[in-house]
Coordinates of C-alpha atoms and ligand atoms in Angstrom, one line a residue:
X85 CA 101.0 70.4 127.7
X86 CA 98.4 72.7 129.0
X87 CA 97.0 74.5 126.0
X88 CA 97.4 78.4 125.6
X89 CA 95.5 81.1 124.7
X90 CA 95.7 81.6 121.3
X91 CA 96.6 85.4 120.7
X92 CA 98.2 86.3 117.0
X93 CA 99.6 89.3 115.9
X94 CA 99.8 91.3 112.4
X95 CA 103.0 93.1 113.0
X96 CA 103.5 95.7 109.8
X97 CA 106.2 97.9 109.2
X98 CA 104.7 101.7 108.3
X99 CA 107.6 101.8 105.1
X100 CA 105.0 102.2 102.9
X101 CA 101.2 101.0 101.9
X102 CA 100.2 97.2 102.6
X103 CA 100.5 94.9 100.1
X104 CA 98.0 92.7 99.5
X105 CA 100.8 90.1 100.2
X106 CA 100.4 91.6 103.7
X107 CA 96.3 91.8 103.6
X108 CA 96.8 87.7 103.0
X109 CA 98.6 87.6 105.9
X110 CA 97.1 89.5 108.3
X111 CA 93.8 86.9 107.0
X112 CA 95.0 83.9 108.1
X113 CA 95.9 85.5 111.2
X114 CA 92.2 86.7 112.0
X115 CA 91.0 83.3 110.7
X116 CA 93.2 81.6 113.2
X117 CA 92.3 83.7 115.6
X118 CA 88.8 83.6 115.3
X119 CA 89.0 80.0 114.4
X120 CA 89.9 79.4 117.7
X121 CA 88.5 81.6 120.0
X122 CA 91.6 83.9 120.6
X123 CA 92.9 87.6 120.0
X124 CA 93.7 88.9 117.4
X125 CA 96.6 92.0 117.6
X126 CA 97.6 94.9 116.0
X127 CA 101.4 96.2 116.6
X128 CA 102.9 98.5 114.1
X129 CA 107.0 97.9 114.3
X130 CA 108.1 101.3 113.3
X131 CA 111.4 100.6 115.0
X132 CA 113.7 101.7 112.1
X133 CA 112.9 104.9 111.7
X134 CA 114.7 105.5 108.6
X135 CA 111.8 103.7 106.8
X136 CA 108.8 105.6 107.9
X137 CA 106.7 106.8 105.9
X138 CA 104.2 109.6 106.5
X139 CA 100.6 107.9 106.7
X140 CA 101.4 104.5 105.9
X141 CA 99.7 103.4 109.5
X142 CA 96.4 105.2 109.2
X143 CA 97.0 103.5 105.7
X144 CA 97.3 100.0 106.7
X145 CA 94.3 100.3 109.8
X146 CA 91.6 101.6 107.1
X147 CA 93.0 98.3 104.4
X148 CA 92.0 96.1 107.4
X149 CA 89.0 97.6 108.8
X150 CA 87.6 97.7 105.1
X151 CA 88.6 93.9 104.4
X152 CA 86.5 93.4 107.4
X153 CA 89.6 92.6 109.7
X154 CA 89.0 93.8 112.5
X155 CA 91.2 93.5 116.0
X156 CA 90.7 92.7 119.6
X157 CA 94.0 95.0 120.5
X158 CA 95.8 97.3 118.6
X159 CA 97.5 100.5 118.1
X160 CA 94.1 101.8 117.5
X161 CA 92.0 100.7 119.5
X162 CA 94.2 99.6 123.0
X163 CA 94.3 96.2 125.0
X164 CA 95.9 94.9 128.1
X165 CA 99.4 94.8 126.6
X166 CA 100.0 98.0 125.0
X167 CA 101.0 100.1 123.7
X168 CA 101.1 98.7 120.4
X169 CA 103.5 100.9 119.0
X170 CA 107.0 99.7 118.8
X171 CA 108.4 103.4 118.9
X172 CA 105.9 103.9 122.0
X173 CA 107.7 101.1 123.6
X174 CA 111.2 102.7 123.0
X175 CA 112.3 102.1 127.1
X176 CA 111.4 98.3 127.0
X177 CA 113.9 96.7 124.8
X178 CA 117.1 98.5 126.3
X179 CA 117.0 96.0 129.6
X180 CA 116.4 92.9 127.3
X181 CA 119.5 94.0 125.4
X182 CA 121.6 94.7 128.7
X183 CA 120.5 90.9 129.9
X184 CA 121.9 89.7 127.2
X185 CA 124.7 91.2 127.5
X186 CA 125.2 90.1 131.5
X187 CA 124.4 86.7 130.4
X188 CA 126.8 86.3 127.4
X189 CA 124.5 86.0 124.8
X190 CA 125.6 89.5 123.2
X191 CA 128.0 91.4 123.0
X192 CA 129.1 95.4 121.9
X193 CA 130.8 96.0 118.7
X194 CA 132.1 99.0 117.8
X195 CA 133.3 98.7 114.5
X196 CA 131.7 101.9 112.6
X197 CA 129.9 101.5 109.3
X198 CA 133.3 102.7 106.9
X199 CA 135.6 99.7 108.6
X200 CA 132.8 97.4 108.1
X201 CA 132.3 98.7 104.4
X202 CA 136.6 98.3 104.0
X203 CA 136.6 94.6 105.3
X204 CA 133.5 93.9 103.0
X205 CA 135.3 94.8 100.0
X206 CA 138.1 93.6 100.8
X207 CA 136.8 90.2 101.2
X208 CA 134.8 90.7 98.0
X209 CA 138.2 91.1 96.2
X210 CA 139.4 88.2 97.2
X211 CA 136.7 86.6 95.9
X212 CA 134.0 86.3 99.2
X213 CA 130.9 88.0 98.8
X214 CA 128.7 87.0 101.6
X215 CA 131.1 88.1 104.1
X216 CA 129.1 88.5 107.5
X217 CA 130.1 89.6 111.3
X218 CA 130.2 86.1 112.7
X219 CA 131.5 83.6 115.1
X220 CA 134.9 83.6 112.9
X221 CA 134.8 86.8 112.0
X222 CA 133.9 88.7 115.0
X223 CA 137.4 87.1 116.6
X224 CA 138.8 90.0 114.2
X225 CA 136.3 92.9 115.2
X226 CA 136.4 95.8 117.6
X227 CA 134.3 94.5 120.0
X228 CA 133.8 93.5 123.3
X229 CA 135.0 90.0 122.9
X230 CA 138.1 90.7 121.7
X231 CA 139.2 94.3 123.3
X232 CA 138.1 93.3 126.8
X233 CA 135.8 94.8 129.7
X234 CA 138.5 97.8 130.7
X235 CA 138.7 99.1 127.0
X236 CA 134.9 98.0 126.4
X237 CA 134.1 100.1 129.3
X238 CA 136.3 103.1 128.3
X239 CA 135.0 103.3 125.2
X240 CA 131.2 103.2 126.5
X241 CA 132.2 106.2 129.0
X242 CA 133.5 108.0 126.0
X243 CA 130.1 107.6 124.4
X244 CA 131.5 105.7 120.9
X245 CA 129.9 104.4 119.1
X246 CA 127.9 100.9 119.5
X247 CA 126.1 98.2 118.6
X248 CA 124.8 94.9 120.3
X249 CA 124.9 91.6 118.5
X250 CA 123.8 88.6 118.9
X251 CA 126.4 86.3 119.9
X252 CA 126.0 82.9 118.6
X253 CA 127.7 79.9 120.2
X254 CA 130.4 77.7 117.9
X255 CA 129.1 74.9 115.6
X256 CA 125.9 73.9 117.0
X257 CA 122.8 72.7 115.4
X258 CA 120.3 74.6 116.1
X259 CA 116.4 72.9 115.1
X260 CA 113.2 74.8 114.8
X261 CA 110.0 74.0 114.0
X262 CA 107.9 76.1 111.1
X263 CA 104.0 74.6 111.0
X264 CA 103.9 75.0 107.1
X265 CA 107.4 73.6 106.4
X266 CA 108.6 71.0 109.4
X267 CA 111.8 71.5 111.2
X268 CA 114.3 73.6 109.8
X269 CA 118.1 73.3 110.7
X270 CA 121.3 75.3 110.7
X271 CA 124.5 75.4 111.6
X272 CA 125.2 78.0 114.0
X273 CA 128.4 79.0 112.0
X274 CA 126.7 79.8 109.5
X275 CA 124.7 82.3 110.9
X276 CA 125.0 86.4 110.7
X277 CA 125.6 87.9 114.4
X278 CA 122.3 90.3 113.8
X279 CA 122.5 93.7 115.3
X280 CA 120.1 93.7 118.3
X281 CA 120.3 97.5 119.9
X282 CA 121.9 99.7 118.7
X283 CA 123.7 103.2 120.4
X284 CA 120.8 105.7 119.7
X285 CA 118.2 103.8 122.5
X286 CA 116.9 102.0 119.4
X287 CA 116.4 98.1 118.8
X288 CA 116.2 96.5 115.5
X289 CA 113.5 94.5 114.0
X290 CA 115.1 91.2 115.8
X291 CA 115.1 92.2 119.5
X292 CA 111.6 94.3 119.5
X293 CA 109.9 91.7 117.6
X294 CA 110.6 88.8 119.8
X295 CA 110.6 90.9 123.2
X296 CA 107.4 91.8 122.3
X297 CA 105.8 88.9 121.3
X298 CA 107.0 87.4 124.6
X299 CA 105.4 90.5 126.5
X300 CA 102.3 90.3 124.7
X301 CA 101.9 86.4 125.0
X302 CA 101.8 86.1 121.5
X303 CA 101.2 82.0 121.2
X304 CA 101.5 81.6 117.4
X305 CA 103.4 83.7 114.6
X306 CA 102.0 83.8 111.2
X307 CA 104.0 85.7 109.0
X308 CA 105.9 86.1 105.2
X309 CA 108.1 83.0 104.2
X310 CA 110.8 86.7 103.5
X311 CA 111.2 85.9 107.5
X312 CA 112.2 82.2 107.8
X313 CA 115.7 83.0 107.3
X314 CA 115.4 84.5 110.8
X315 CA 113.9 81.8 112.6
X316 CA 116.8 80.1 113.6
X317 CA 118.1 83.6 115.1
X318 CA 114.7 84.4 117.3
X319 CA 114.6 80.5 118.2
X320 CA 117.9 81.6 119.9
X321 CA 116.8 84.7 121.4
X322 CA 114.1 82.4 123.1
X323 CA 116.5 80.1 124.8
X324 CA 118.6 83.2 125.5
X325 CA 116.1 84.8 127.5
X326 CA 115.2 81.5 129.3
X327 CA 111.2 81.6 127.6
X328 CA 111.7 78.1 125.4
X329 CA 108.9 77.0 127.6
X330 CA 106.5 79.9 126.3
X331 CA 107.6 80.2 122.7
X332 CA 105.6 80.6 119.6
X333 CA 104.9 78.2 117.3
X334 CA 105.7 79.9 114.0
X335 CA 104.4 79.5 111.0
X336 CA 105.2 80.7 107.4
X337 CA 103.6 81.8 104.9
X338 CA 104.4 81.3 101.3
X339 CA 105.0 84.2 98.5
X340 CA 102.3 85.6 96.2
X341 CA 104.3 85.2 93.0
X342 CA 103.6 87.2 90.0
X343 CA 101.3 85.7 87.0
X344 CA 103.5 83.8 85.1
X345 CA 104.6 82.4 88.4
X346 CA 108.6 84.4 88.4
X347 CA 109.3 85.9 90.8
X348 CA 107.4 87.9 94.1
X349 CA 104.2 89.7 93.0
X350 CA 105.2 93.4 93.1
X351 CA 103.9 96.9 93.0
X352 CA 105.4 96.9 89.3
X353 CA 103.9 94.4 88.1
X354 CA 100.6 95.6 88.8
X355 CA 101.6 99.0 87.0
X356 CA 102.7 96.7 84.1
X357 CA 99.8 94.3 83.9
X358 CA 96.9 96.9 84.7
X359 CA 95.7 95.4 88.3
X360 CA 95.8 96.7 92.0
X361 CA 98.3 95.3 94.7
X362 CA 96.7 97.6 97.0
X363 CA 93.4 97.4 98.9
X364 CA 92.8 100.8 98.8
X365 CA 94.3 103.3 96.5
X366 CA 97.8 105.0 98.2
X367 CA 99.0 108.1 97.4
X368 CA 102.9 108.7 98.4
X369 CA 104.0 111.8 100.4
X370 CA 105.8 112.9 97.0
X371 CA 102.1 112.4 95.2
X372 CA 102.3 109.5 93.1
X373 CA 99.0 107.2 93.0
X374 CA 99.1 103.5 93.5
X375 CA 95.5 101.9 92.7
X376 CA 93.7 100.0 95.2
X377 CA 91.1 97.6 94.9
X378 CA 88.6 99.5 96.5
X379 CA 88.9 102.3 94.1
X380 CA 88.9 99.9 91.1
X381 CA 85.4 98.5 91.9
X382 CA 86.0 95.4 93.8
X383 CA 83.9 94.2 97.2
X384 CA 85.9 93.6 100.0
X385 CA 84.1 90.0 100.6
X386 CA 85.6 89.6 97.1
X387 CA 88.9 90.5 97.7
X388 CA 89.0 88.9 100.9
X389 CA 88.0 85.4 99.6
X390 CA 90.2 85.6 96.4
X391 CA 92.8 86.4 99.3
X392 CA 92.2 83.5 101.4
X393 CA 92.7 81.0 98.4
X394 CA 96.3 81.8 97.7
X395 CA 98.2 79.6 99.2
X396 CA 95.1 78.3 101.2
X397 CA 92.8 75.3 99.9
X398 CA 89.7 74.3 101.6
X399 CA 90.8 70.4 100.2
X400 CA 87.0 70.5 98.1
X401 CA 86.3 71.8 94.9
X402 CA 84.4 75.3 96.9
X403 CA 85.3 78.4 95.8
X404 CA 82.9 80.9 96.8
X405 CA 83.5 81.5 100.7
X406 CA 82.0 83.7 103.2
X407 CA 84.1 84.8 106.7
X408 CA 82.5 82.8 108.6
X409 CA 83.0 79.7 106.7
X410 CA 86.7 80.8 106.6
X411 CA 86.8 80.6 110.1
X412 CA 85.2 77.5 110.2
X413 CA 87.2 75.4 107.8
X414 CA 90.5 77.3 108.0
X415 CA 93.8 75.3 108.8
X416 CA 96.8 76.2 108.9
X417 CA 98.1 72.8 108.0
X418 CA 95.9 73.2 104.1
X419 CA 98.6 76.5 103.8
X420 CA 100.7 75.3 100.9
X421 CA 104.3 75.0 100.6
X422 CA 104.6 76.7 97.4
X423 CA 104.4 80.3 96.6
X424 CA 101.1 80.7 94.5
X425 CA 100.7 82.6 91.3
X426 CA 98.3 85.4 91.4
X427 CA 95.6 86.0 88.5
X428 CA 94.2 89.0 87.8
X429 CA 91.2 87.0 86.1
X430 CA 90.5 85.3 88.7
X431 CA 90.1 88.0 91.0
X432 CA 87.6 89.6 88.6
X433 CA 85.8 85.9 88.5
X434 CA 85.4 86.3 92.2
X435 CA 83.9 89.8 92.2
X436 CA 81.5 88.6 89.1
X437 CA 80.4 86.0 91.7
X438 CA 80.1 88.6 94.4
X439 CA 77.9 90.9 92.2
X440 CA 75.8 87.9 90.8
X441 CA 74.8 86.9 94.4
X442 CA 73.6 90.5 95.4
X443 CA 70.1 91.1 95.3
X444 CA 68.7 93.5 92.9
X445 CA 67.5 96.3 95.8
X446 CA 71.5 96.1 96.9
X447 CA 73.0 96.9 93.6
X448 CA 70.3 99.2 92.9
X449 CA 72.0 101.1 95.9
X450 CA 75.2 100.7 94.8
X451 CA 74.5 101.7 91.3
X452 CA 72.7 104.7 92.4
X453 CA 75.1 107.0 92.9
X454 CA 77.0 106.5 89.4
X455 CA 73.2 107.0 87.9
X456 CA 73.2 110.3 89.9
X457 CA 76.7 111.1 88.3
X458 CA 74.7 110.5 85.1
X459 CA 72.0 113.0 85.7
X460 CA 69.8 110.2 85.4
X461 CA 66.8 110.1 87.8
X462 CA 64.8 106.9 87.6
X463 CA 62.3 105.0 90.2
X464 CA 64.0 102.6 92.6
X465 CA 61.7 99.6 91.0
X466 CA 63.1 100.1 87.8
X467 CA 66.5 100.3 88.5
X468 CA 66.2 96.9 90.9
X469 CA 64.8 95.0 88.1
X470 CA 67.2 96.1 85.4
X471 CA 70.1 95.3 87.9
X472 CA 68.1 92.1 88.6
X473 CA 68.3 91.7 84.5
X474 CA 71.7 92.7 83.9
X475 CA 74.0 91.3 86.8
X476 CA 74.9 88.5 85.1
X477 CA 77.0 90.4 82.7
X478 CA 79.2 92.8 85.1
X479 CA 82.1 92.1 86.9
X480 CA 81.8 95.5 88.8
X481 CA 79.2 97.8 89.8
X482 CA 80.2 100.2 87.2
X483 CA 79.9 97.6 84.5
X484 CA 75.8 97.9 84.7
X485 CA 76.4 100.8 82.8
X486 CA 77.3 99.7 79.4
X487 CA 74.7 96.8 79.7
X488 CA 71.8 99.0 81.0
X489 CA 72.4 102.5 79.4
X490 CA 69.4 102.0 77.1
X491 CA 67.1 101.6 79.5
X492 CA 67.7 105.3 80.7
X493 CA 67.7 106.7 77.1
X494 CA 66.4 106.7 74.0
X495 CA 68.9 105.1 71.0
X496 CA 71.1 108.6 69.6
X497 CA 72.1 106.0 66.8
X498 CA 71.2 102.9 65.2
X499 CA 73.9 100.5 64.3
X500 CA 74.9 100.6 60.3
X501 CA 75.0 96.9 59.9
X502 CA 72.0 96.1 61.8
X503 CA 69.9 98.4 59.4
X504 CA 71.9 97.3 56.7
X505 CA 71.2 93.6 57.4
X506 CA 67.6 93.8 58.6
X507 CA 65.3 97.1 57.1
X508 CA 63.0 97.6 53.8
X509 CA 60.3 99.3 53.4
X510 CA 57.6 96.3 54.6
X511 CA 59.4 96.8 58.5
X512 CA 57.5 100.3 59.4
X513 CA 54.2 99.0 59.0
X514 CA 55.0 95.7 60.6
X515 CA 56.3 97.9 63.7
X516 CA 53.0 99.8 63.7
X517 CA 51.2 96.9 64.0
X518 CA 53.8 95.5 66.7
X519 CA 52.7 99.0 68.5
X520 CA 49.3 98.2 68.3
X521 CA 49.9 94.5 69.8
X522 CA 51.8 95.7 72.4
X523 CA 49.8 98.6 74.0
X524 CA 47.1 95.8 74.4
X525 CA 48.9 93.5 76.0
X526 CA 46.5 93.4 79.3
X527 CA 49.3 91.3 82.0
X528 CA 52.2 93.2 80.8
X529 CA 54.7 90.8 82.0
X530 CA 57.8 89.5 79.6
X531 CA 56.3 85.9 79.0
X532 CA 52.8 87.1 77.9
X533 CA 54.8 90.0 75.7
X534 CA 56.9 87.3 74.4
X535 CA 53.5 85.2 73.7
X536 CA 52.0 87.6 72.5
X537 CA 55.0 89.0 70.0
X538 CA 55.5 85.1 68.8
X539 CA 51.8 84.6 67.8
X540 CA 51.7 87.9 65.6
X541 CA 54.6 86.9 63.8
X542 CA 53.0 83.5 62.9
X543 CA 49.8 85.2 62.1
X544 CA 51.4 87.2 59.5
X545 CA 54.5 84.6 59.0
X546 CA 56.8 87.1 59.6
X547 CA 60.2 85.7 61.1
X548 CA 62.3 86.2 63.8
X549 CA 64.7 89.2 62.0
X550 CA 61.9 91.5 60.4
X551 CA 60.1 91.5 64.0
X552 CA 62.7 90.7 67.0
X553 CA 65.6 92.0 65.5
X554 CA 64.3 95.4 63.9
X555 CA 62.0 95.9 67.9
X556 CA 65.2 95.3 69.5
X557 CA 67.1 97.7 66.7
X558 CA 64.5 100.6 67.6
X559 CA 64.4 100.4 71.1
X560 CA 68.0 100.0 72.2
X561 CA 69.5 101.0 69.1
X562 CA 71.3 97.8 67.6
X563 CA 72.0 94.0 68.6
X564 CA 72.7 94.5 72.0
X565 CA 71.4 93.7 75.8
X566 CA 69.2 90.9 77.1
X567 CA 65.8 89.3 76.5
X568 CA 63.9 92.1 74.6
X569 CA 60.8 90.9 76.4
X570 CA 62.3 91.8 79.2
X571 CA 63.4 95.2 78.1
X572 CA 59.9 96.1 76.8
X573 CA 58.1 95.4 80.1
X574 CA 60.9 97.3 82.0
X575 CA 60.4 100.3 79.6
X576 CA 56.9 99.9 79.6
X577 CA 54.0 100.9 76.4
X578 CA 54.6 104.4 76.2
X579 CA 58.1 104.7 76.1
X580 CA 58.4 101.7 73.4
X581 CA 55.9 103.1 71.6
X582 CA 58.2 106.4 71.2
X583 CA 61.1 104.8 70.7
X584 CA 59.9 102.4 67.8
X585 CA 58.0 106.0 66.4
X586 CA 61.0 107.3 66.6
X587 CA 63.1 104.8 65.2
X588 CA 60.9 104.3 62.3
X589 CA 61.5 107.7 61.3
X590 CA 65.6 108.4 61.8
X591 CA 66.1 104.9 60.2
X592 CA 63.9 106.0 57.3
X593 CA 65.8 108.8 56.8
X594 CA 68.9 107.2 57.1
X595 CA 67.9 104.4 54.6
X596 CA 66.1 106.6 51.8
X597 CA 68.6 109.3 52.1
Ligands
LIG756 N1 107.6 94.0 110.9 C1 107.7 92.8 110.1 C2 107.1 93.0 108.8 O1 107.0 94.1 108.4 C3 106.9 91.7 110.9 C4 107.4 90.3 110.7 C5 106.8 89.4 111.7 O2 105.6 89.2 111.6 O3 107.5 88.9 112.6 O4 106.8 92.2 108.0

């Protein structure tokens, strides 16, 4: 078979913000894309207008462009087979509809929404609840099929009422091929005649999504698993409209389950268990915020990579992936079966990764601005070396705080039980004399300060707690933050020498009352 162009589309509805159930998607869609050299496309299918909500598509084109996900045609930014707007498309679909029609694949019902409601209850009182409008039922409808072309066409000129279903033919088996899970077969009996156009000019979901995926030679559709129960259906439409020869392959893709693994990973579960299901934070037309990961301190590489490994697997023991190497290694056939639990921890693991990898001057830049919040106005070299010194203890940006505070200001308290544990009277002269060793350190670096600390406690045999501890209790004000080495060279002479002055004095006071 001569091989196609790849071109993939993400296809959102705007009901609402984009789940990150929808980011994942809309990944392995730019991976396979990119993967193999083809286009990647944007359509937003805002056909049922009932659903829209106000902002949810400048919504869902910031989530992508800040993941990085970026598209060769799209609502926003145009391509050969626009426009990308279902609603913008609203003239297209009516002629497929009408073909389908002329070539008895569909047919006009125009049983209104209350007689549908009566024969569904009916049948639910006798015991049926999945009652649906097909091949056996529609022989008891008010539809084209059964009232004929002369009262069909009468009640057309009267402008009733309509839809247009989908007529599917008697007891066939109909076979279709999903990439992730093998063939997958029904019986055409058992099948819902979906609506396909309905009378206000408007198509469903159904007709606009495989119309335009034909028009815009889409050659592979990656989407939710919530969409392989219509496969079978826009299988159909395929042969219906005589394109077999230039359908998709589909693919789909399995659920992000919740934590424990019940269930589909909502909105309320993240409310529940304290984490984003958002890239960016959403705010609803009546006000009510949603967090995003964005907001809540997490890269986007991060996000993007924790992403890709939920329900993807490279087949190696690798983690830690950038986009490119996504690209390069990404499969469609390592997509898993199963749904796959999603862990809040592990998404924090990822961004701890993220931040340990940055360099010092990049989180510097990051950190800056929180710093500025702070009032806090130090040199660029500082703050680079105490992010260098402190990284490996934040999972976010705005973690460096709590492990580097003390570096930006002098102890306002010294811990009880640190004091308790570790002062007399012999620990103020012992610190003056640390002073003194100190300020003549000549290569103030943290191994000679270290050196130089270890010999003057073995000179005067003083031990690890009446020197280390009671420096480190001074200068940051109790057990706390990394190699105090470190901290003194990052502090430099003066500033120690204050802060064990001052220390001396408010713990004095403290202990003798
Ligand atoms: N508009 C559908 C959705 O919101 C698209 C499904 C598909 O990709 O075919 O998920």
């Amino acid at each position: 078979m001569e091989s196609r162009r790849v071109r993939v589309r993400f296809a959102p509805s705007p009901t609402g913000p984009l789940h990150m159930g929808g980011v994942r998607t809309a990944l392995f869609n730019y991976l396979f894309a990119k993967k193999h050299g083809g286009d990647f496309i944007l359509r937003i299918e805002d056909t049922d207008q009932t659903r829209y909500v106000h902002g949810a598509e400048e919504y869902i084109i910031k989530s992508l462009k800040w993941c990085n996900l970026f598209f060769d045609e799209g609502v926003d930014c145009g391509g050969n087979y626009g426009p990308y707007r279902q609603s913008d498309r609203k003239s297209i679909y009516k002629q497929y509809a009408a073909q389908l029609i002329e070539n008895g694949w569909a047919y006009y019902a125009f049983d209104t929404p209350e007689e549908l409601d009566i024969i569904r209850k009916k049948s639910e009182s006798e015991g049926n609840h999945n009652w649906q409008y097909d091949v056996h039922s529609r022989k008891l409808m008010r539809n084209s099929i059964t009232l004929g072309s002369v009262e069909t066409q009468n009640l057309l000129s009267q402008n009733s009422q309509y839809v247009i279903r989908f007529k599917f033919p008697e007891n066939e088996i109909i076979k279709a091929i999903d990439l992730i899970r093998g063939e997958v077969v029904v019986n055409s009996n058992t099948l819902d005649d979906k609506v396909l156009f309905k009378s206000d000019g408007m198509p469903t979901y159904h007709l606009a999504n495989v119309v335009d995926d034909y028009l815009m030679k889409i050659s592979h559709v990656i989407r939710g698993e919530e969409w392989l129960p219509s496969l079978p259906l826009h299988v159909m439409l395929y042969r219906a409209f005589e394109w077999d020869n230039v359908m998709p392959q589909f693919a789909h893709l399995p659920l992000l389950l919740k934590p424990d693994g019940k269930g589909k990973l909502s909105k309320r579960d993240g409310d529940r268990l304290g984490f984003p299901v958002f890239p960016l934070e959403w705010k609803s037309p009546e006000g009510e915020i949603s967090s995003g990961y964005k907001e809540s301190g997490y890269f986007a590489e991060s996000f993007v990579n924790m992403l890709a490994l939920l329900g993807w697997n490279a087949g190696t023991e690798q983690e830690i992936f950038s986009m490119d190497e996504l690209i390069e290694i990404f499969t469609l056939e390592r997509v898993g079966k199963s749904g796959s639990k999603f862990d809040p921890e592990k998404a924090k693991w990822f961004n701890h990764q993220y931040l340990k990898i940055k360099s010092g001057e990049e989180l510097a830049k990051l950190y800056s601005p929180l710093l500025k919040e702070k009032n806090i106005n130090a040199p660029v070299e500082k703050v680079v070396a105490i992010c260098n010194l402190v990284k490996d203890r934040a999972v976010f940006v705005k973690d460096l705080w709590q492990h580097s505070y003390f570096f930006f200001q002098k102890p306002d308290s010294y811990d009880d039980k640190v004091v308790k544990k570790r002062w007399d009277n012999n620990i103020p002269p012992t610190l003056e004399k640390v002073t003194k060793v100190i300020n003549e350190i000549k290569d103030f670096n943290p191994e000679s300060i270290k050196h130089e600390l270890h010999a003057f406690m073995e000179e005067n045999q003083l031990n690890m707690g009446q020197v280390m501890n009671c420096l480190r209790l001074v200068i940051v004000g109790g057990s706390l933050g990394p190699d105090i080495a470190e901290i003194i060279c990052i502090l430099g002479k003066h500033e120690v020498e204050e802060r064990i002055k001052i220390g001396v004095e408010v713990i004095g006071e403290m202990v003798n009352g």
